[in-house]
Short mmCIF file of C-alpha atoms in Angstrom, two decimals:
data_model
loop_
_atom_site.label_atom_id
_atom_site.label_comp_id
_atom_site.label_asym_id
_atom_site.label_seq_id
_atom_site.Cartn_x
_atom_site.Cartn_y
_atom_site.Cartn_z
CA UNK M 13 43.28 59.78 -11.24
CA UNK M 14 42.59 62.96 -9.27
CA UNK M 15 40.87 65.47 -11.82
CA UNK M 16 41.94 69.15 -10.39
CA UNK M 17 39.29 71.88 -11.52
CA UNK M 18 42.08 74.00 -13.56
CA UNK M 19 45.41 73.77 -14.46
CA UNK M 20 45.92 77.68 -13.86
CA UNK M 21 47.34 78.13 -10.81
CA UNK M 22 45.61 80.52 -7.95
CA UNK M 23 46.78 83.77 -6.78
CA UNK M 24 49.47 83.62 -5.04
CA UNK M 25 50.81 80.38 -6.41
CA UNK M 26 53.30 80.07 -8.71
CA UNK M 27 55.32 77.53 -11.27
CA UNK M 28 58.73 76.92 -9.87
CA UNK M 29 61.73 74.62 -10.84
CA UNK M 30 62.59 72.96 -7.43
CA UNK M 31 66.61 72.30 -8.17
CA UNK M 32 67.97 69.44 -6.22
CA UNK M 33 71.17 67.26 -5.87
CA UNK M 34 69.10 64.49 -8.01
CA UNK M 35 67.82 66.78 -10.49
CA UNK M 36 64.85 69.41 -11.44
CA UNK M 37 61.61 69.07 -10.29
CA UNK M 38 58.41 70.66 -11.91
CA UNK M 39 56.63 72.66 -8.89
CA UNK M 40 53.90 74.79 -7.78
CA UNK M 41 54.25 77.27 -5.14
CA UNK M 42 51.80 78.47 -2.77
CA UNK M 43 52.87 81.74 -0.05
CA UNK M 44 50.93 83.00 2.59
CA UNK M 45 49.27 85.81 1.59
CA UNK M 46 49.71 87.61 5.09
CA UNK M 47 51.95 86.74 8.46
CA UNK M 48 54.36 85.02 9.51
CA UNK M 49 54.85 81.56 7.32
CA UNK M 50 53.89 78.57 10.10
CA UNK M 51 55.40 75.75 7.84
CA UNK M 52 55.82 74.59 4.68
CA UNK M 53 54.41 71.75 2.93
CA UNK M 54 55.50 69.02 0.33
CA UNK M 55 52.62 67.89 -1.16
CA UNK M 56 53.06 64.16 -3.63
CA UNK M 57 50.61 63.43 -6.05
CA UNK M 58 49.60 59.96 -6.81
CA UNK M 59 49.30 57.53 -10.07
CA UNK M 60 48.62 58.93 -13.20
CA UNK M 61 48.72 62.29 -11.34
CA UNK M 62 50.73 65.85 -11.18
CA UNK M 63 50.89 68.89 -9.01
CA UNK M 64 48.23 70.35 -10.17
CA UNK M 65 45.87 67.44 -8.42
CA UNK M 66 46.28 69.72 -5.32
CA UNK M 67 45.68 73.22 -6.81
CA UNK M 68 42.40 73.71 -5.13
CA UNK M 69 44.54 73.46 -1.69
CA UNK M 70 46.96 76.11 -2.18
CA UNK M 71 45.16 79.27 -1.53
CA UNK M 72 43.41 78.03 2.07
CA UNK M 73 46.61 77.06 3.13
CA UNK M 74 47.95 80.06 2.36
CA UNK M 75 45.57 81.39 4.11
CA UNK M 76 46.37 79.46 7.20
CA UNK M 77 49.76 80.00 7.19
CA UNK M 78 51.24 77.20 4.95
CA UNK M 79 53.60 78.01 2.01
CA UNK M 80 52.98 74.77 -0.11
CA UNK M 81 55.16 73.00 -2.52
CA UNK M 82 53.51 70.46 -4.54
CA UNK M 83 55.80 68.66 -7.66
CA UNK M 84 55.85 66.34 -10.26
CA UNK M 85 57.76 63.34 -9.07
CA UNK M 86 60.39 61.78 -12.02
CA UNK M 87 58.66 60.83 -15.42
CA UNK M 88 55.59 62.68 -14.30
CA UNK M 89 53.89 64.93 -16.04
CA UNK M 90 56.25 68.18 -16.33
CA UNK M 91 59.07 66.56 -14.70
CA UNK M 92 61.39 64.88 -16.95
CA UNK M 93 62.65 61.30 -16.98
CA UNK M 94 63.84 58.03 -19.08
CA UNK M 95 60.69 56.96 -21.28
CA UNK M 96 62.34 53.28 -21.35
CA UNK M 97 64.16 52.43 -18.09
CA UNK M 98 62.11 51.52 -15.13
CA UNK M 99 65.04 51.22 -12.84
CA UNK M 100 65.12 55.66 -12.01
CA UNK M 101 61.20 54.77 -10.44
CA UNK M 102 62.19 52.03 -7.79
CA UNK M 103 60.13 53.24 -5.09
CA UNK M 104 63.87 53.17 -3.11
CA UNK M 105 64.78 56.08 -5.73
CA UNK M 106 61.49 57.95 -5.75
CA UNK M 107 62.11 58.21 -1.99
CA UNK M 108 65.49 59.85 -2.32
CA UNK M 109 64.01 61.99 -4.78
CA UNK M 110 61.67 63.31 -1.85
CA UNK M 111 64.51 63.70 0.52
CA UNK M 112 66.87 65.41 -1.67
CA UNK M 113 63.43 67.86 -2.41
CA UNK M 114 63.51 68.84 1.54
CA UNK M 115 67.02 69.23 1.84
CA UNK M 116 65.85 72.55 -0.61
CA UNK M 117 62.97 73.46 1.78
CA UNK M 118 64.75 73.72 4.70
CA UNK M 119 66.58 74.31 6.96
CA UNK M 120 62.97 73.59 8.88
CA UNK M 121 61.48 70.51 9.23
CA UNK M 122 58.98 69.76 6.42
CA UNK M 123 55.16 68.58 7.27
CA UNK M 124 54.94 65.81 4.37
CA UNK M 125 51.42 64.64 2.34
CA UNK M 126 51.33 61.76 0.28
CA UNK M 127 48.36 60.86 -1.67
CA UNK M 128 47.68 57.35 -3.14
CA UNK M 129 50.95 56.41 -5.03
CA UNK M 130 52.53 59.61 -3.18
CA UNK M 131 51.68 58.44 0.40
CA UNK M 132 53.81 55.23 -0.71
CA UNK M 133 56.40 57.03 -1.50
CA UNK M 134 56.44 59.44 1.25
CA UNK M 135 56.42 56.72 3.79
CA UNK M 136 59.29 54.99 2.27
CA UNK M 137 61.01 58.64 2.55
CA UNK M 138 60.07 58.27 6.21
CA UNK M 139 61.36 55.15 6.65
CA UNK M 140 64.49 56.32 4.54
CA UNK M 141 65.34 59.60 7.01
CA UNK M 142 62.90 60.83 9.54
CA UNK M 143 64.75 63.21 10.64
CA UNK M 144 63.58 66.07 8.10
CA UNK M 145 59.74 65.86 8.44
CA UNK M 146 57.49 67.76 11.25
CA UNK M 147 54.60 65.42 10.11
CA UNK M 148 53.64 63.14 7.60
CA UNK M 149 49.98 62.97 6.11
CA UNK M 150 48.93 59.60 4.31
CA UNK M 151 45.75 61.04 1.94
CA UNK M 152 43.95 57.70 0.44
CA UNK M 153 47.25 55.27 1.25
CA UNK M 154 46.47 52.58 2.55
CA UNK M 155 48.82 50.04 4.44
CA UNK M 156 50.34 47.56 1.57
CA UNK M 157 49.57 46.62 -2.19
CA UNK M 158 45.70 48.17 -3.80
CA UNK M 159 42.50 46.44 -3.66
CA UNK M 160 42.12 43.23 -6.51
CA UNK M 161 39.95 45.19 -8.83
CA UNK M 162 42.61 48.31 -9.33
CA UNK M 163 45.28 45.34 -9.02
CA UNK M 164 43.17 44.08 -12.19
CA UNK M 165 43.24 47.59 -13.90
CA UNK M 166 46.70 48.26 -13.67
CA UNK M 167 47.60 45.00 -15.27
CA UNK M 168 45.59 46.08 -18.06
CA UNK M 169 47.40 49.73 -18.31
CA UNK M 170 50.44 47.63 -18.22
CA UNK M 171 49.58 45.20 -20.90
CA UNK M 172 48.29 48.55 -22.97
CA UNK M 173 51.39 50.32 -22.49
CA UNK M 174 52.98 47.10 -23.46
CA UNK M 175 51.43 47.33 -27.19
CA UNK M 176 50.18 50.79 -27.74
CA UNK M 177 51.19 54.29 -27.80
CA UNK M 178 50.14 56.69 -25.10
CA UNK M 179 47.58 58.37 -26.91
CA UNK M 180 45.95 54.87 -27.90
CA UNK M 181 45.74 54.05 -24.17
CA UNK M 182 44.40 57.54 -23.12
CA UNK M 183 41.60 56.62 -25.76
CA UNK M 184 41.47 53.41 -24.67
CA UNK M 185 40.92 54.30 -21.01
CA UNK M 186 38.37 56.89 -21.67
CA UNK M 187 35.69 53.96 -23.62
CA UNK M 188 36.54 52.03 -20.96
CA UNK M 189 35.61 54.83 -18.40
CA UNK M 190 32.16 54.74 -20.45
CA UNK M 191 31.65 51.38 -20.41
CA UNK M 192 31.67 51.52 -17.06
CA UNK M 193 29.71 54.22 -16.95
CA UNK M 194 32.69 55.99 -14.68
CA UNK M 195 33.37 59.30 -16.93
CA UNK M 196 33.40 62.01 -14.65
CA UNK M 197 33.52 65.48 -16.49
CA UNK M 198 35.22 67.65 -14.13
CA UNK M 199 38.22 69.32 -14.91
CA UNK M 200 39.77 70.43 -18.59
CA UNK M 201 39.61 67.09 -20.82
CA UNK M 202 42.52 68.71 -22.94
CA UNK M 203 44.71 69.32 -20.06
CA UNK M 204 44.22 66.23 -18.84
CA UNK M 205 44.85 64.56 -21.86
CA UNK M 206 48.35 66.60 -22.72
CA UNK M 207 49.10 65.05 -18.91
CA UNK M 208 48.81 61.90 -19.80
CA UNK M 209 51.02 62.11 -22.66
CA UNK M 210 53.58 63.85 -20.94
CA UNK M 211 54.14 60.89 -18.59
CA UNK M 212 56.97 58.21 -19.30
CA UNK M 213 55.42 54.97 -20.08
CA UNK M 214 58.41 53.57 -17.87
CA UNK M 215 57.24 55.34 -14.61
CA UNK M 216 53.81 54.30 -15.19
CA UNK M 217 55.27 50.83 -15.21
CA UNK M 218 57.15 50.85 -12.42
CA UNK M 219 54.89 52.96 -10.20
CA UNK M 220 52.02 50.26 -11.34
CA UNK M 221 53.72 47.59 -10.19
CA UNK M 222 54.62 48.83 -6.96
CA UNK M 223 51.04 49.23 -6.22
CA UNK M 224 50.30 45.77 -6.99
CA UNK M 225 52.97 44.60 -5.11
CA UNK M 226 53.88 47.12 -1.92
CA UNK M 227 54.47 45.14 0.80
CA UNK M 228 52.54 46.20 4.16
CA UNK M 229 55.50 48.40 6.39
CA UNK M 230 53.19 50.16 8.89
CA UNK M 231 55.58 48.20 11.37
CA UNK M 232 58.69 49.95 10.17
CA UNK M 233 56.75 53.31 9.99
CA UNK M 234 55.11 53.01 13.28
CA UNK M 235 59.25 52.60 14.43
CA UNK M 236 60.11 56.11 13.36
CA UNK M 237 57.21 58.21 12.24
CA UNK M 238 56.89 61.33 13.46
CA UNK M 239 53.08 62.50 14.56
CA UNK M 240 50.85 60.89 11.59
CA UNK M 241 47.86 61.60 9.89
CA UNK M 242 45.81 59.20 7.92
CA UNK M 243 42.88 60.92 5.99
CA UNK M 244 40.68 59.98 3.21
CA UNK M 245 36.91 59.64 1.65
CA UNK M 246 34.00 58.32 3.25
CA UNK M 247 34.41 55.83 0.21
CA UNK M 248 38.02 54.35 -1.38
CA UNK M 249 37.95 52.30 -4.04
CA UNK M 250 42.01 51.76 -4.14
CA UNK M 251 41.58 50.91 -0.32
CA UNK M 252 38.58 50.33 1.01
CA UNK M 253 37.74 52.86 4.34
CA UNK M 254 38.14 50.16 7.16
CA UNK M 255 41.85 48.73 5.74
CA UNK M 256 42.70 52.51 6.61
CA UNK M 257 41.03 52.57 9.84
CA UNK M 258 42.81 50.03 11.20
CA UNK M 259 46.20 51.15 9.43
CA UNK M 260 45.53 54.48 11.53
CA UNK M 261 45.47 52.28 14.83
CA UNK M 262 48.10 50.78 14.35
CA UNK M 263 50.31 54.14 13.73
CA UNK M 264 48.17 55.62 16.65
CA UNK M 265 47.99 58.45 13.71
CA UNK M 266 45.01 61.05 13.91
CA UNK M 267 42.17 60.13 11.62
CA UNK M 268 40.17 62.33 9.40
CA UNK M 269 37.49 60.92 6.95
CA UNK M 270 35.66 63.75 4.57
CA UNK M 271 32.28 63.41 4.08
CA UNK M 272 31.33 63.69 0.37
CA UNK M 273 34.75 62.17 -0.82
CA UNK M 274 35.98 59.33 -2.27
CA UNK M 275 39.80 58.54 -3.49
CA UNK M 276 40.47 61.97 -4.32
CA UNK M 277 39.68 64.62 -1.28
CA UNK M 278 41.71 67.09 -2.46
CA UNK M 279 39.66 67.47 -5.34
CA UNK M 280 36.34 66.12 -4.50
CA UNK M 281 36.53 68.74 -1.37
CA UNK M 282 38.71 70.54 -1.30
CA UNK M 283 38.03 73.26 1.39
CA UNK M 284 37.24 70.70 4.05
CA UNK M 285 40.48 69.09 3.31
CA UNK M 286 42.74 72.02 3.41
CA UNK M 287 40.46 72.53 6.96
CA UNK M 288 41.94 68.93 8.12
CA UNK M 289 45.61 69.17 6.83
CA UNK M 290 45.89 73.40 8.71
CA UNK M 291 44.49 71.56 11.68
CA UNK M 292 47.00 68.76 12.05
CA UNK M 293 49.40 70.81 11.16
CA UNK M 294 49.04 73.28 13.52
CA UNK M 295 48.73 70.76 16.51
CA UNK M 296 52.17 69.85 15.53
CA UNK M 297 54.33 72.55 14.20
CA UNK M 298 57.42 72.55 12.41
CA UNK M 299 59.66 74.61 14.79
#
């Protein structure tokens, strides 16, 4: 999971209810500080994560221009949703959930960022209706289903989720983060925690099993995209740096890997990531 460096939003971001035809979304808000507004941005967060995984992007693309809306997608974090029915978190319905978020932004077209989870579900959106997005940016997607060893892990969040309560498997993930010798100790541990147990166990589910399974549609993407962008770490451990190489090719998307990074640019490095995302964006603008 992406660990942001705070939950408090920067200045000139704020907490917003996004109100759509398909229900209320927990968002963030970033404005330009200054100038004319050169686009806005829906940003998607991925498994296990929130909004907040892209806090550290906000102000810089403010500061380039971008107001930024990043959310909580259904059963995530501060957005609500059924705790027991996986059916609400078919990708199919996650998708909608993204359209019927633009059809608030506009009446401009929307450049779109997926990361992980969220770049599946953005390029289903695609897929879905093109017609509403300026761009779309695929942050550490990759092509079809996850690598075999976060196949492997997932099955075992399942299998937890299966037996224990959320708080169990948030202890239970963190010895086996030591085990591994993976802790990482960025980020507020208590706001990460209250995160995890604000998720539904259903969505986690169903979102986990799409990444095991997610077929590979860069075919039916390549069909209708418009311009893409495929960025990501120098190192991917969901989908390893080459798979996305050649998933760029084949969208003949522009390609940006940041040095330094690994699954999560946004918050590994951040400022050379906003840098990437203002640059695409303003090669292709919204008007």
């Amino acid at each position: 999971m992406s660990r942001p460096p705070t939950f408090t939003p920067p200045p000139g971001t704020r907490a917003h209810t996004l109100r759509t035809a398909r229900g209320d979304f927990a968002a963030l808000i970033g404005e330009p500080v200054s100038g004319a507004v050169r686009g806005t941005a829906l940003l998607l967060p991925g498994f296990t994560g929130s909004k907040e995984d892209f806090i550290a992007l906000h102000e810089p693309l403010g500061a380039a221009g971008y107001r930024t809306v990043s959310v909580d997608g259904r059963g995530q974090y501060e957005t609500p949703g059924p705790t027991d029915d996986e059916r609400p978190y078919a990708l199919a319905e996650l998708a909608r959930d993204v359209l019927a978020q633009v059809a608030t932004l506009g009446p401009a077209r929307v450049h779109l960022m997926g990361h992980s989870l969220g770049g599946l579900i953005a390029r289903a959106a695609v897929i879905a209706d093109p017609a509403p997005f300026a761009t779309l940016t695929l942050m550490a997607s990759g092509p079809a289903a996850v690598s075999e060893a976060q196949r492997q892990r997932i099955e075992l969040l399942r299998d937890a989720l299966a037996a224990l309560g959320m708080a169990q498997v948030w202890e239970a993930m963190r010895a086996l983060d030591a085990a591994e010798d993976v802790v990482d100790v960025r980020g507020d541990e208590d706001a990460l925690r209250q995160r995890w147990l604000s998720n539904s166990p259903a969505q986690l589910i169903a979102t986990g099993r799409q990444l095991r399974t997610e077929p590979d549609r860069v075919e039916e993407l390549a069909a209708v995209a418009p311009p893409v962008h495929v960025l990501s770490g120098e190192r991917d451990d969901a989908w390893p740096v080459p798979l996305l190489d050649d998933m760029a090719r084949r969208l003949k998307a522009e390609r940006t890997v940041i040095a330094g990074a690994e699954h999560s640019p946004n918050t590994d490095r951040p400022a050379e990531t906003a840098a990437a995302l203002a640059s695409f964006w303003h090669r292709h603008p919204a008007a």
